[in-house]
């Protein structure tokens, strides 16, 4: 199921310098990261299938995007997606989109903040709005408790260049890897 979320983000450089990153979800009117926190003491990592992987389908690495608002879609192979709090066999559980940040510790719940966006309803796409500049995007699957799997199911980290402009970025049709 595809669910759109509208996210407004400021560049991570400005965010780190000023602490003023904003993220909103039009689905609920509240912060995109306003999910229940992971259960304390639930950091035991769950196994992932050996052939499971996650990918960002669009934008692609090195893409120059004209317009600060653009769609990001992502997917999984050999692993399912489920909403947060629902335990299902062979699910990677749900996506976490990391924006302008490195991977978190693998033995702890994935942080729930403006650079680690949780897609706890099982979404596979979103609309981001980023300030002009260079940004990195990466996906990390988390289990029902937001803890990365063992081994971690993580996408390639991509870099995109966002340029100011009125023209919306068009989503190219790209086949999954």
PDB file of C-alpha atoms in Angstrom:
ATOM      1  CA  UNK A   1       0.000   0.000   0.000  1.00  0.00           C
ATOM      2  CA  UNK A   2       1.344   3.375  -0.925  1.00  0.00           C
ATOM      3  CA  UNK A   3       0.708   6.188   1.490  1.00  0.00           C
ATOM      4  CA  UNK A   4       1.919   9.712   0.827  1.00  0.00           C
ATOM      5  CA  UNK A   5       3.381  11.785   3.603  1.00  0.00           C
ATOM      6  CA  UNK A   6       4.369  15.383   3.156  1.00  0.00           C
ATOM      7  CA  UNK A   7       7.570  16.142   4.938  1.00  0.00           C
ATOM      8  CA  UNK A   8       9.189  19.505   5.280  1.00  0.00           C
ATOM      9  CA  UNK A   9      12.854  19.325   6.136  1.00  0.00           C
ATOM     10  CA  UNK A  10      15.566  21.888   6.346  1.00  0.00           C
ATOM     11  CA  UNK A  11      19.066  21.042   5.294  1.00  0.00           C
ATOM     12  CA  UNK A  12      20.942  18.973   7.811  1.00  0.00           C
ATOM     13  CA  UNK A  13      23.799  21.429   7.882  1.00  0.00           C
ATOM     14  CA  UNK A  14      21.449  24.203   8.925  1.00  0.00           C
ATOM     15  CA  UNK A  15      19.683  21.821  11.261  1.00  0.00           C
ATOM     16  CA  UNK A  16      22.843  20.806  13.020  1.00  0.00           C
ATOM     17  CA  UNK A  17      24.008  24.393  13.258  1.00  0.00           C
ATOM     18  CA  UNK A  18      20.725  25.844  14.438  1.00  0.00           C
ATOM     19  CA  UNK A  19      18.744  22.907  15.746  1.00  0.00           C
ATOM     20  CA  UNK A  20      15.799  24.084  13.664  1.00  0.00           C
ATOM     21  CA  UNK A  21      14.888  21.099  11.480  1.00  0.00           C
ATOM     22  CA  UNK A  22      11.153  20.763  10.882  1.00  0.00           C
ATOM     23  CA  UNK A  23       9.274  17.650   9.779  1.00  0.00           C
ATOM     24  CA  UNK A  24       5.520  17.451   9.355  1.00  0.00           C
ATOM     25  CA  UNK A  25       3.096  14.829   8.178  1.00  0.00           C
ATOM     26  CA  UNK A  26      -0.086  15.899   6.446  1.00  0.00           C
ATOM     27  CA  UNK A  27      -1.602  12.516   7.347  1.00  0.00           C
ATOM     28  CA  UNK A  28      -1.884  13.345  11.024  1.00  0.00           C
ATOM     29  CA  UNK A  29      -1.019  17.022  11.204  1.00  0.00           C
ATOM     30  CA  UNK A  30       1.764  16.195  13.658  1.00  0.00           C
ATOM     31  CA  UNK A  31       5.449  15.452  13.373  1.00  0.00           C
ATOM     32  CA  UNK A  32       6.353  12.708  10.927  1.00  0.00           C
ATOM     33  CA  UNK A  33       8.378  11.042  13.642  1.00  0.00           C
ATOM     34  CA  UNK A  34       5.632  11.029  16.302  1.00  0.00           C
ATOM     35  CA  UNK A  35       5.413   7.262  16.765  1.00  0.00           C
ATOM     36  CA  UNK A  36       5.402   5.459  20.055  1.00  0.00           C
ATOM     37  CA  UNK A  37       8.977   4.971  21.240  1.00  0.00           C
ATOM     38  CA  UNK A  38      10.475   1.521  21.045  1.00  0.00           C
ATOM     39  CA  UNK A  39       9.843  -0.682  24.030  1.00  0.00           C
ATOM     40  CA  UNK A  40      12.667  -0.309  26.584  1.00  0.00           C
ATOM     41  CA  UNK A  41      14.890  -3.356  26.829  1.00  0.00           C
ATOM     42  CA  UNK A  42      13.787  -4.700  23.431  1.00  0.00           C
ATOM     43  CA  UNK A  43      17.129  -4.385  21.686  1.00  0.00           C
ATOM     44  CA  UNK A  44      17.667  -8.049  20.809  1.00  0.00           C
ATOM     45  CA  UNK A  45      18.190  -8.145  17.058  1.00  0.00           C
ATOM     46  CA  UNK A  46      15.919 -10.311  14.953  1.00  0.00           C
ATOM     47  CA  UNK A  47      17.367 -12.324  12.061  1.00  0.00           C
ATOM     48  CA  UNK A  48      16.955 -11.120   8.487  1.00  0.00           C
ATOM     49  CA  UNK A  49      16.832 -13.447   5.491  1.00  0.00           C
ATOM     50  CA  UNK A  50      20.249 -13.682   3.874  1.00  0.00           C
ATOM     51  CA  UNK A  51      18.947 -12.446   0.507  1.00  0.00           C
ATOM     52  CA  UNK A  52      16.819  -9.538   1.802  1.00  0.00           C
ATOM     53  CA  UNK A  53      17.588  -6.032   0.662  1.00  0.00           C
ATOM     54  CA  UNK A  54      16.068  -2.587   0.527  1.00  0.00           C
ATOM     55  CA  UNK A  55      16.540   0.095  -2.116  1.00  0.00           C
ATOM     56  CA  UNK A  56      15.657   3.656  -3.051  1.00  0.00           C
ATOM     57  CA  UNK A  57      13.965   3.510  -6.457  1.00  0.00           C
ATOM     58  CA  UNK A  58      13.829   7.263  -7.006  1.00  0.00           C
ATOM     59  CA  UNK A  59      15.658   9.557  -6.928  1.00  0.00           C
ATOM     60  CA  UNK A  60      18.775   7.826  -8.108  1.00  0.00           C
ATOM     61  CA  UNK A  61      22.297   8.380  -6.873  1.00  0.00           C
ATOM     62  CA  UNK A  62      23.772  11.584  -8.303  1.00  0.00           C
ATOM     63  CA  UNK A  63      20.380  12.926  -9.402  1.00  0.00           C
ATOM     64  CA  UNK A  64      20.018  16.694  -9.768  1.00  0.00           C
ATOM     65  CA  UNK A  65      16.502  17.667  -8.706  1.00  0.00           C
ATOM     66  CA  UNK A  66      15.016  21.006  -9.762  1.00  0.00           C
ATOM     67  CA  UNK A  67      12.476  22.092  -7.192  1.00  0.00           C
ATOM     68  CA  UNK A  68      12.785  21.544  -3.487  1.00  0.00           C
ATOM     69  CA  UNK A  69       9.730  19.274  -3.223  1.00  0.00           C
ATOM     70  CA  UNK A  70      10.098  15.786  -4.675  1.00  0.00           C
ATOM     71  CA  UNK A  71       8.878  12.235  -4.326  1.00  0.00           C
ATOM     72  CA  UNK A  72      11.057   9.463  -2.913  1.00  0.00           C
ATOM     73  CA  UNK A  73       9.981   5.860  -3.384  1.00  0.00           C
ATOM     74  CA  UNK A  74      11.566   2.805  -1.900  1.00  0.00           C
ATOM     75  CA  UNK A  75      11.109  -0.924  -1.794  1.00  0.00           C
ATOM     76  CA  UNK A  76      12.293  -4.269  -0.529  1.00  0.00           C
ATOM     77  CA  UNK A  77      13.164  -7.594  -2.071  1.00  0.00           C
ATOM     78  CA  UNK A  78      12.781 -10.971  -0.380  1.00  0.00           C
ATOM     79  CA  UNK A  79      11.371  -9.341   2.729  1.00  0.00           C
ATOM     80  CA  UNK A  80       7.920  -7.941   3.528  1.00  0.00           C
ATOM     81  CA  UNK A  81       6.856  -4.625   5.044  1.00  0.00           C
ATOM     82  CA  UNK A  82       4.426  -4.345   7.971  1.00  0.00           C
ATOM     83  CA  UNK A  83       3.121  -1.494  10.120  1.00  0.00           C
ATOM     84  CA  UNK A  84       4.896  -0.768  13.398  1.00  0.00           C
ATOM     85  CA  UNK A  85       3.642  -2.901  16.263  1.00  0.00           C
ATOM     86  CA  UNK A  86       2.495  -5.761  13.998  1.00  0.00           C
ATOM     87  CA  UNK A  87       4.717  -8.842  14.205  1.00  0.00           C
ATOM     88  CA  UNK A  88       4.639 -10.863  10.967  1.00  0.00           C
ATOM     89  CA  UNK A  89       7.054 -13.586   9.873  1.00  0.00           C
ATOM     90  CA  UNK A  90       9.543 -12.647   7.125  1.00  0.00           C
ATOM     91  CA  UNK A  91       8.875  -8.917   7.324  1.00  0.00           C
ATOM     92  CA  UNK A  92      11.645  -6.363   7.382  1.00  0.00           C
ATOM     93  CA  UNK A  93       9.096  -4.596   9.337  1.00  0.00           C
ATOM     94  CA  UNK A  94       9.130  -1.000   8.167  1.00  0.00           C
ATOM     95  CA  UNK A  95      11.379   1.535   6.486  1.00  0.00           C
ATOM     96  CA  UNK A  96      13.418   4.219   8.198  1.00  0.00           C
ATOM     97  CA  UNK A  97      14.730   6.962   5.907  1.00  0.00           C
ATOM     98  CA  UNK A  98      18.005   8.488   7.029  1.00  0.00           C
ATOM     99  CA  UNK A  99      18.557  12.017   5.727  1.00  0.00           C
ATOM    100  CA  UNK A 100      21.993  13.624   5.870  1.00  0.00           C
ATOM    101  CA  UNK A 101      23.167  11.284   8.639  1.00  0.00           C
ATOM    102  CA  UNK A 102      25.179   8.109   9.077  1.00  0.00           C
ATOM    103  CA  UNK A 103      23.876   4.721  10.184  1.00  0.00           C
ATOM    104  CA  UNK A 104      22.918   4.507  13.865  1.00  0.00           C
ATOM    105  CA  UNK A 105      24.229   1.805  16.233  1.00  0.00           C
ATOM    106  CA  UNK A 106      22.897  -1.558  15.080  1.00  0.00           C
ATOM    107  CA  UNK A 107      22.179  -2.904  18.575  1.00  0.00           C
ATOM    108  CA  UNK A 108      19.784  -0.128  19.649  1.00  0.00           C
ATOM    109  CA  UNK A 109      16.398   1.135  18.444  1.00  0.00           C
ATOM    110  CA  UNK A 110      16.735   3.444  15.452  1.00  0.00           C
ATOM    111  CA  UNK A 111      16.528   7.056  16.692  1.00  0.00           C
ATOM    112  CA  UNK A 112      13.197   8.754  16.252  1.00  0.00           C
ATOM    113  CA  UNK A 113      14.115  12.252  15.119  1.00  0.00           C
ATOM    114  CA  UNK A 114      14.172  14.568  12.128  1.00  0.00           C
ATOM    115  CA  UNK A 115      17.066  12.850  10.373  1.00  0.00           C
ATOM    116  CA  UNK A 116      15.727   9.318  10.994  1.00  0.00           C
ATOM    117  CA  UNK A 117      12.185   9.272   9.591  1.00  0.00           C
ATOM    118  CA  UNK A 118      10.043   6.289  10.584  1.00  0.00           C
ATOM    119  CA  UNK A 119       7.448   4.952   8.159  1.00  0.00           C
ATOM    120  CA  UNK A 120       5.556   2.942  10.736  1.00  0.00           C
ATOM    121  CA  UNK A 121       2.410   2.476   8.636  1.00  0.00           C
ATOM    122  CA  UNK A 122       4.333   0.441   6.086  1.00  0.00           C
ATOM    123  CA  UNK A 123       4.630   3.272   3.530  1.00  0.00           C
ATOM    124  CA  UNK A 124       6.834   2.818   0.483  1.00  0.00           C
ATOM    125  CA  UNK A 125       6.945   6.411  -0.731  1.00  0.00           C
ATOM    126  CA  UNK A 126       7.007   9.936   0.601  1.00  0.00           C
ATOM    127  CA  UNK A 127       7.310  13.513  -0.568  1.00  0.00           C
ATOM    128  CA  UNK A 128      10.297  15.405   0.816  1.00  0.00           C
ATOM    129  CA  UNK A 129      10.949  19.107   0.777  1.00  0.00           C
ATOM    130  CA  UNK A 130      14.603  19.970   1.258  1.00  0.00           C
ATOM    131  CA  UNK A 131      16.503  23.205   1.009  1.00  0.00           C
ATOM    132  CA  UNK A 132      18.740  23.581  -2.030  1.00  0.00           C
ATOM    133  CA  UNK A 133      22.052  21.799  -1.622  1.00  0.00           C
ATOM    134  CA  UNK A 134      23.582  18.355  -1.447  1.00  0.00           C
ATOM    135  CA  UNK A 135      21.746  15.728   0.581  1.00  0.00           C
ATOM    136  CA  UNK A 136      22.193  12.045   1.359  1.00  0.00           C
ATOM    137  CA  UNK A 137      19.404   9.488   1.656  1.00  0.00           C
ATOM    138  CA  UNK A 138      19.606   5.922   2.943  1.00  0.00           C
ATOM    139  CA  UNK A 139      17.086   3.321   4.089  1.00  0.00           C
ATOM    140  CA  UNK A 140      17.401   1.031   7.088  1.00  0.00           C
ATOM    141  CA  UNK A 141      14.813  -1.602   7.937  1.00  0.00           C
ATOM    142  CA  UNK A 142      13.769  -1.864  11.539  1.00  0.00           C
ATOM    143  CA  UNK A 143      11.917  -4.677  13.258  1.00  0.00           C
ATOM    144  CA  UNK A 144       8.686  -4.329  15.216  1.00  0.00           C
ATOM    145  CA  UNK A 145      10.711  -2.547  17.949  1.00  0.00           C
ATOM    146  CA  UNK A 146      12.681  -0.297  15.525  1.00  0.00           C
ATOM    147  CA  UNK A 147      15.897  -2.310  16.018  1.00  0.00           C
ATOM    148  CA  UNK A 148      17.951  -3.110  12.876  1.00  0.00           C
ATOM    149  CA  UNK A 149      17.994  -6.775  11.850  1.00  0.00           C
ATOM    150  CA  UNK A 150      20.942  -9.149  12.041  1.00  0.00           C
ATOM    151  CA  UNK A 151      22.452  -8.734   9.542  1.00  0.00           C
ATOM    152  CA  UNK A 152      21.165  -5.192   8.943  1.00  0.00           C
ATOM    153  CA  UNK A 153      18.985  -4.639   5.878  1.00  0.00           C
ATOM    154  CA  UNK A 154      20.239  -1.315   4.564  1.00  0.00           C
ATOM    155  CA  UNK A 155      20.172   0.414   1.181  1.00  0.00           C
ATOM    156  CA  UNK A 156      22.989   2.021  -0.684  1.00  0.00           C
ATOM    157  CA  UNK A 157      23.499   5.589   0.543  1.00  0.00           C
ATOM    158  CA  UNK A 158      22.672   7.970  -2.296  1.00  0.00           C
ATOM    159  CA  UNK A 159      23.528  11.618  -2.818  1.00  0.00           C
ATOM    160  CA  UNK A 160      21.170  14.063  -4.521  1.00  0.00           C
ATOM    161  CA  UNK A 161      21.618  17.699  -5.463  1.00  0.00           C
ATOM    162  CA  UNK A 162      18.525  19.831  -4.845  1.00  0.00           C
ATOM    163  CA  UNK A 163      18.253  23.071  -6.810  1.00  0.00           C
ATOM    164  CA  UNK A 164      15.764  25.849  -6.211  1.00  0.00           C
ATOM    165  CA  UNK A 165      13.117  26.212  -8.855  1.00  0.00           C
ATOM    166  CA  UNK A 166       9.411  26.073  -9.478  1.00  0.00           C
ATOM    167  CA  UNK A 167       9.458  23.010 -11.677  1.00  0.00           C
ATOM    168  CA  UNK A 168       8.532  19.915  -9.694  1.00  0.00           C
ATOM    169  CA  UNK A 169      10.920  17.019  -9.985  1.00  0.00           C
ATOM    170  CA  UNK A 170       9.462  14.381 -12.254  1.00  0.00           C
ATOM    171  CA  UNK A 171       9.774  10.819 -11.168  1.00  0.00           C
ATOM    172  CA  UNK A 172      11.533   8.786 -13.777  1.00  0.00           C
ATOM    173  CA  UNK A 173      10.309   5.263 -14.283  1.00  0.00           C
ATOM    174  CA  UNK A 174      13.045   3.139 -12.842  1.00  0.00           C
ATOM    175  CA  UNK A 175      13.059  -0.604 -12.455  1.00  0.00           C
ATOM    176  CA  UNK A 176      13.913  -1.947  -9.016  1.00  0.00           C
ATOM    177  CA  UNK A 177      17.524  -3.110  -8.729  1.00  0.00           C
TER     178      UNK A 177
END
